[in-house]
mmCIF file of C-alpha atoms and ligand atoms in Angstrom:
data_model
loop_
_atom_site.group_PDB
_atom_site.id
_atom_site.type_symbol
_atom_site.label_atom_id
_atom_site.label_comp_id
_atom_site.label_asym_id
_atom_site.label_seq_id
_atom_site.Cartn_x
_atom_site.Cartn_y
_atom_site.Cartn_z
ATOM 1 C CA UNK A 93 -26.524 27.918 -49.347
ATOM 2 C CA UNK A 94 -29.579 26.420 -49.300
ATOM 3 C CA UNK A 95 -30.314 22.643 -47.617
ATOM 4 C CA UNK A 96 -33.162 22.201 -49.124
ATOM 5 C CA UNK A 97 -33.816 20.028 -52.129
ATOM 6 C CA UNK A 98 -36.895 21.548 -54.729
ATOM 7 C CA UNK A 99 -39.329 18.860 -53.300
ATOM 8 C CA UNK A 100 -38.564 19.304 -49.970
ATOM 9 C CA UNK A 101 -40.106 22.736 -50.018
ATOM 10 C CA UNK A 102 -43.793 23.232 -48.271
ATOM 11 C CA UNK A 103 -45.210 26.184 -49.353
ATOM 12 C CA UNK A 104 -46.118 28.949 -46.953
ATOM 13 C CA UNK A 105 -49.702 29.359 -46.596
ATOM 14 C CA UNK A 106 -49.449 32.894 -48.661
ATOM 15 C CA UNK A 107 -48.275 30.598 -51.583
ATOM 16 C CA UNK A 108 -51.349 28.655 -51.534
ATOM 17 C CA UNK A 109 -54.911 29.429 -53.207
ATOM 18 C CA UNK A 110 -56.389 27.559 -50.613
ATOM 19 C CA UNK A 111 -55.010 30.197 -47.899
ATOM 20 C CA UNK A 112 -55.944 33.338 -49.719
ATOM 21 C CA UNK A 113 -55.783 34.750 -46.026
ATOM 22 C CA UNK A 114 -52.670 36.355 -44.607
ATOM 23 C CA UNK A 115 -50.510 33.864 -42.776
ATOM 24 C CA UNK A 116 -51.253 33.966 -39.146
ATOM 25 C CA UNK A 117 -48.643 33.511 -36.524
ATOM 26 C CA UNK A 118 -49.772 29.775 -35.673
ATOM 27 C CA UNK A 119 -50.042 29.124 -39.814
ATOM 28 C CA UNK A 120 -46.391 30.346 -40.750
ATOM 29 C CA UNK A 121 -44.819 28.179 -37.159
ATOM 30 C CA UNK A 122 -46.941 25.237 -39.021
ATOM 31 C CA UNK A 123 -45.502 25.389 -41.779
ATOM 32 C CA UNK A 124 -41.905 26.224 -40.868
ATOM 33 C CA UNK A 125 -41.717 23.135 -38.679
ATOM 34 C CA UNK A 126 -43.179 21.456 -41.568
ATOM 35 C CA UNK A 127 -39.815 22.691 -43.873
ATOM 36 C CA UNK A 128 -37.433 21.817 -41.229
ATOM 37 C CA UNK A 129 -39.377 18.219 -40.590
ATOM 38 C CA UNK A 130 -38.781 17.830 -44.373
ATOM 39 C CA UNK A 131 -35.445 18.947 -44.588
ATOM 40 C CA UNK A 132 -34.457 16.550 -41.510
ATOM 41 C CA UNK A 133 -36.200 13.729 -42.686
ATOM 42 C CA UNK A 134 -34.360 13.979 -45.854
ATOM 43 C CA UNK A 135 -30.624 14.161 -44.765
ATOM 44 C CA UNK A 136 -32.087 11.031 -42.180
ATOM 45 C CA UNK A 137 -33.450 8.869 -44.817
ATOM 46 C CA UNK A 138 -30.494 9.576 -47.288
ATOM 47 C CA UNK A 139 -32.963 11.862 -49.611
ATOM 48 C CA UNK A 140 -30.465 14.833 -49.270
ATOM 49 C CA UNK A 141 -27.122 14.130 -51.168
ATOM 50 C CA UNK A 142 -25.266 16.480 -49.346
ATOM 51 C CA UNK A 143 -26.347 15.493 -45.512
ATOM 52 C CA UNK A 144 -25.668 11.895 -46.406
ATOM 53 C CA UNK A 145 -22.495 11.904 -48.551
ATOM 54 C CA UNK A 146 -20.739 14.091 -45.944
ATOM 55 C CA UNK A 147 -21.515 12.407 -43.182
ATOM 56 C CA UNK A 148 -20.875 8.983 -44.716
ATOM 57 C CA UNK A 149 -17.643 10.283 -46.390
ATOM 58 C CA UNK A 150 -16.401 12.224 -42.908
ATOM 59 C CA UNK A 151 -17.359 8.894 -40.901
ATOM 60 C CA UNK A 152 -15.062 6.585 -43.606
ATOM 61 C CA UNK A 153 -12.270 9.358 -43.588
ATOM 62 C CA UNK A 154 -11.631 9.637 -40.042
ATOM 63 C CA UNK A 155 -8.301 8.271 -38.855
ATOM 64 C CA UNK A 156 -8.511 6.249 -35.812
ATOM 65 C CA UNK A 157 -5.704 4.955 -33.588
ATOM 66 C CA UNK A 158 -5.613 2.301 -30.456
ATOM 67 C CA UNK A 159 -4.835 3.602 -27.166
ATOM 68 C CA UNK A 160 -4.429 1.685 -24.085
ATOM 69 C CA UNK A 161 -4.480 3.609 -20.835
ATOM 70 C CA UNK A 162 -4.980 3.181 -17.001
ATOM 71 C CA UNK A 163 -8.708 4.544 -15.999
ATOM 72 C CA UNK A 164 -9.122 4.247 -12.860
ATOM 73 C CA UNK A 165 -6.684 1.621 -12.028
ATOM 74 C CA UNK A 166 -7.980 -0.331 -14.795
ATOM 75 C CA UNK A 167 -6.273 -1.230 -17.988
ATOM 76 C CA UNK A 168 -8.327 -0.027 -20.927
ATOM 77 C CA UNK A 169 -7.658 -0.656 -24.792
ATOM 78 C CA UNK A 170 -9.885 1.299 -27.426
ATOM 79 C CA UNK A 171 -9.669 2.138 -31.248
ATOM 80 C CA UNK A 172 -11.024 5.392 -31.438
ATOM 81 C CA UNK A 173 -11.468 8.338 -34.130
ATOM 82 C CA UNK A 174 -8.218 10.553 -33.456
ATOM 83 C CA UNK A 175 -10.262 13.680 -32.569
ATOM 84 C CA UNK A 176 -12.103 11.914 -29.630
ATOM 85 C CA UNK A 177 -11.246 14.183 -26.935
ATOM 86 C CA UNK A 178 -10.322 12.418 -23.188
ATOM 87 C CA UNK A 179 -13.874 13.805 -21.840
ATOM 88 C CA UNK A 180 -15.477 12.007 -24.536
ATOM 89 C CA UNK A 181 -13.427 8.773 -24.289
ATOM 90 C CA UNK A 182 -14.771 8.696 -20.437
ATOM 91 C CA UNK A 183 -18.014 9.573 -20.838
ATOM 92 C CA UNK A 184 -19.185 7.923 -24.318
ATOM 93 C CA UNK A 185 -16.773 4.947 -24.613
ATOM 94 C CA UNK A 186 -16.236 3.899 -20.940
ATOM 95 C CA UNK A 187 -19.811 5.494 -19.456
ATOM 96 C CA UNK A 188 -17.803 7.162 -16.950
ATOM 97 C CA UNK A 189 -20.179 10.339 -16.644
ATOM 98 C CA UNK A 190 -19.348 12.023 -13.586
ATOM 99 C CA UNK A 191 -16.637 13.978 -15.337
ATOM 100 C CA UNK A 192 -19.500 16.760 -17.087
ATOM 101 C CA UNK A 193 -19.381 18.556 -20.046
ATOM 102 C CA UNK A 194 -19.996 22.288 -19.191
ATOM 103 C CA UNK A 195 -18.501 24.275 -22.145
ATOM 104 C CA UNK A 196 -16.051 21.715 -23.911
ATOM 105 C CA UNK A 197 -13.604 24.545 -24.360
ATOM 106 C CA UNK A 198 -11.478 24.483 -20.903
ATOM 107 C CA UNK A 199 -13.556 27.202 -19.659
ATOM 108 C CA UNK A 200 -15.276 26.105 -16.587
ATOM 109 C CA UNK A 201 -13.234 23.184 -15.417
ATOM 110 C CA UNK A 202 -16.492 20.602 -14.723
ATOM 111 C CA UNK A 203 -14.360 17.926 -16.821
ATOM 112 C CA UNK A 204 -11.272 18.168 -14.694
ATOM 113 C CA UNK A 205 -9.523 14.791 -13.873
ATOM 114 C CA UNK A 206 -6.329 13.634 -12.558
ATOM 115 C CA UNK A 207 -3.802 12.691 -15.348
ATOM 116 C CA UNK A 208 -0.527 11.092 -14.321
ATOM 117 C CA UNK A 209 -1.308 12.711 -11.133
ATOM 118 C CA UNK A 210 -1.595 16.213 -12.618
ATOM 119 C CA UNK A 211 -4.953 18.270 -12.700
ATOM 120 C CA UNK A 212 -6.080 18.538 -16.651
ATOM 121 C CA UNK A 213 -9.743 19.487 -18.350
ATOM 122 C CA UNK A 214 -10.547 16.595 -20.330
ATOM 123 C CA UNK A 215 -12.232 18.294 -22.803
ATOM 124 C CA UNK A 216 -8.918 19.949 -24.043
ATOM 125 C CA UNK A 217 -6.635 16.352 -24.425
ATOM 126 C CA UNK A 218 -6.955 14.314 -27.520
ATOM 127 C CA UNK A 219 -7.437 10.825 -26.050
ATOM 128 C CA UNK A 220 -4.983 9.413 -28.901
ATOM 129 C CA UNK A 221 -1.698 11.493 -27.074
ATOM 130 C CA UNK A 222 -2.684 9.384 -23.832
ATOM 131 C CA UNK A 223 -0.918 6.438 -24.099
ATOM 132 C CA UNK A 224 0.293 4.588 -21.148
ATOM 133 C CA UNK A 225 -1.059 7.077 -19.160
ATOM 134 C CA UNK A 226 -2.959 7.100 -15.708
ATOM 135 C CA UNK A 227 -6.429 8.459 -15.789
ATOM 136 C CA UNK A 228 -8.335 9.552 -12.427
ATOM 137 C CA UNK A 229 -11.793 10.418 -12.175
ATOM 138 C CA UNK A 230 -14.489 11.348 -9.647
ATOM 139 C CA UNK A 231 -15.265 7.594 -9.627
ATOM 140 C CA UNK A 232 -11.977 6.708 -8.928
ATOM 141 C CA UNK A 233 -11.531 8.549 -5.974
ATOM 142 C CA UNK A 234 -13.535 6.599 -3.398
ATOM 143 C CA UNK A 235 -12.259 3.503 -1.952
ATOM 144 C CA UNK A 236 -15.010 0.999 -2.366
ATOM 145 C CA UNK A 237 -17.677 2.326 0.334
ATOM 146 C CA UNK A 238 -14.960 5.068 1.936
ATOM 147 C CA UNK A 239 -14.972 8.271 0.235
ATOM 148 C CA UNK A 240 -12.057 10.263 -0.123
ATOM 149 C CA UNK A 241 -11.357 12.616 2.678
ATOM 150 C CA UNK A 242 -12.351 16.094 0.096
ATOM 151 C CA UNK A 243 -15.698 13.857 -0.922
ATOM 152 C CA UNK A 244 -17.068 13.671 2.601
ATOM 153 C CA UNK A 245 -15.549 17.356 3.459
ATOM 154 C CA UNK A 246 -17.899 18.448 0.693
ATOM 155 C CA UNK A 247 -20.595 16.811 2.224
ATOM 156 C CA UNK A 248 -19.321 18.119 5.615
ATOM 157 C CA UNK A 249 -19.435 21.526 4.332
ATOM 158 C CA UNK A 250 -22.698 21.555 2.438
ATOM 159 C CA UNK A 251 -20.471 22.643 -0.215
ATOM 160 C CA UNK A 252 -22.693 22.089 -3.315
ATOM 161 C CA UNK A 253 -26.327 22.871 -4.461
ATOM 162 C CA UNK A 254 -27.138 21.804 -7.725
ATOM 163 C CA UNK A 255 -23.900 19.133 -8.173
ATOM 164 C CA UNK A 256 -23.292 19.590 -11.869
ATOM 165 C CA UNK A 257 -19.399 21.320 -11.240
ATOM 166 C CA UNK A 258 -18.800 19.189 -8.100
ATOM 167 C CA UNK A 259 -16.788 16.314 -9.651
ATOM 168 C CA UNK A 260 -14.513 19.076 -11.009
ATOM 169 C CA UNK A 261 -14.549 20.928 -8.457
ATOM 170 C CA UNK A 262 -13.395 17.543 -5.872
ATOM 171 C CA UNK A 263 -10.978 16.398 -8.852
ATOM 172 C CA UNK A 264 -9.385 19.844 -9.080
ATOM 173 C CA UNK A 265 -9.385 20.261 -4.966
ATOM 174 C CA UNK A 266 -7.411 16.964 -4.735
ATOM 175 C CA UNK A 267 -4.678 18.159 -7.175
ATOM 176 C CA UNK A 268 -4.777 21.599 -5.149
ATOM 177 C CA UNK A 269 -3.895 19.769 -1.815
ATOM 178 C CA UNK A 270 -1.606 17.253 -3.799
ATOM 179 C CA UNK A 271 0.546 20.315 -5.052
ATOM 180 C CA UNK A 272 0.479 22.164 -1.498
ATOM 181 C CA UNK A 273 -1.547 25.449 -2.446
ATOM 182 C CA UNK A 274 -3.803 25.214 0.610
ATOM 183 C CA UNK A 275 -1.819 27.712 2.990
ATOM 184 C CA UNK A 276 -4.589 30.189 2.621
ATOM 185 C CA UNK A 277 -8.191 30.554 1.804
ATOM 186 C CA UNK A 278 -6.827 33.046 -0.622
ATOM 187 C CA UNK A 279 -4.207 30.604 -2.130
ATOM 188 C CA UNK A 280 -6.862 27.863 -2.565
ATOM 189 C CA UNK A 281 -9.469 30.338 -4.256
ATOM 190 C CA UNK A 282 -6.511 30.941 -6.701
ATOM 191 C CA UNK A 283 -5.482 27.824 -7.381
ATOM 192 C CA UNK A 284 -9.089 26.878 -7.823
ATOM 193 C CA UNK A 285 -9.735 29.639 -10.112
ATOM 194 C CA UNK A 286 -10.329 27.521 -13.210
ATOM 195 C CA UNK A 287 -13.491 26.006 -11.393
ATOM 196 C CA UNK A 288 -16.437 27.600 -11.895
ATOM 197 C CA UNK A 289 -19.603 26.729 -9.592
ATOM 198 C CA UNK A 290 -22.577 28.358 -11.116
ATOM 199 C CA UNK A 291 -24.345 28.279 -7.589
ATOM 200 C CA UNK A 292 -21.910 30.389 -5.898
ATOM 201 C CA UNK A 293 -20.916 27.834 -3.403
ATOM 202 C CA UNK A 294 -17.298 29.084 -3.302
ATOM 203 C CA UNK A 295 -16.721 29.822 0.354
ATOM 204 C CA UNK A 296 -17.622 26.235 1.071
ATOM 205 C CA UNK A 297 -15.686 24.801 -1.227
ATOM 206 C CA UNK A 298 -12.702 26.501 -0.111
ATOM 207 C CA UNK A 299 -13.829 25.241 3.340
ATOM 208 C CA UNK A 300 -14.149 21.854 2.434
ATOM 209 C CA UNK A 301 -9.983 22.129 0.654
ATOM 210 C CA UNK A 302 -9.173 23.756 4.276
ATOM 211 C CA UNK A 303 -10.391 20.857 5.802
ATOM 212 C CA UNK A 304 -8.922 18.054 3.799
ATOM 213 C CA UNK A 305 -5.787 19.583 3.800
ATOM 214 C CA UNK A 306 -5.872 19.936 7.742
ATOM 215 C CA UNK A 307 -6.525 23.109 8.568
ATOM 216 C CA UNK A 308 -9.926 22.776 9.873
HETATM 217 FE FE1 FES B 215 -13.970 21.311 -20.031
HETATM 218 FE FE2 FES B 215 -15.277 23.464 -19.125
HETATM 219 S S1 FES B 215 -15.986 21.134 -19.751
HETATM 220 S S2 FES B 215 -13.621 22.913 -19.277
#
């Protein structure tokens, strides 16, 4: 299927009489970019019936639902597209960007939050299913200026490098401790295994969980 309307096609240099030389890599890329830009512009400006109509139809047709839930102790009520994940609700609607979107497919744990006290991957939950639920994110963990014990332990143990996956690790660690899965470093590793760390700080993360659980 082609998304180019006839008017949007920009001939490649080899198609024109002014450019009788074979196209160089530079001219080919320039022409390709011009074609892409024309197609994008057509969609943005409504020049492409396919792009314009489908986006509007999808938006108009999307059912929405009013949902009330408690986030970090505050009652929130929103009307949202039924397809909105809890992660997108938190990040895009509430501005709570501490929960990270790593894979958006339940594979990395960067989006881990607590829902009614249980660890959940926020990217896998439809927000409309959370009527009346209590959600805790990394932003709701500290008590004012007082960090949660696990947040402090991450600092004490230097348990992060880039920090991108740290909020999910901490939320998962809080759940792990609350669930009592801290009997040994091996048990902690097993029950934290849904959270990846691309910097490879696993040893220090386990130490931080152990410290908070009172083992160190
Ligand atoms: Fe949710 Fe990776 S972003 S598990």
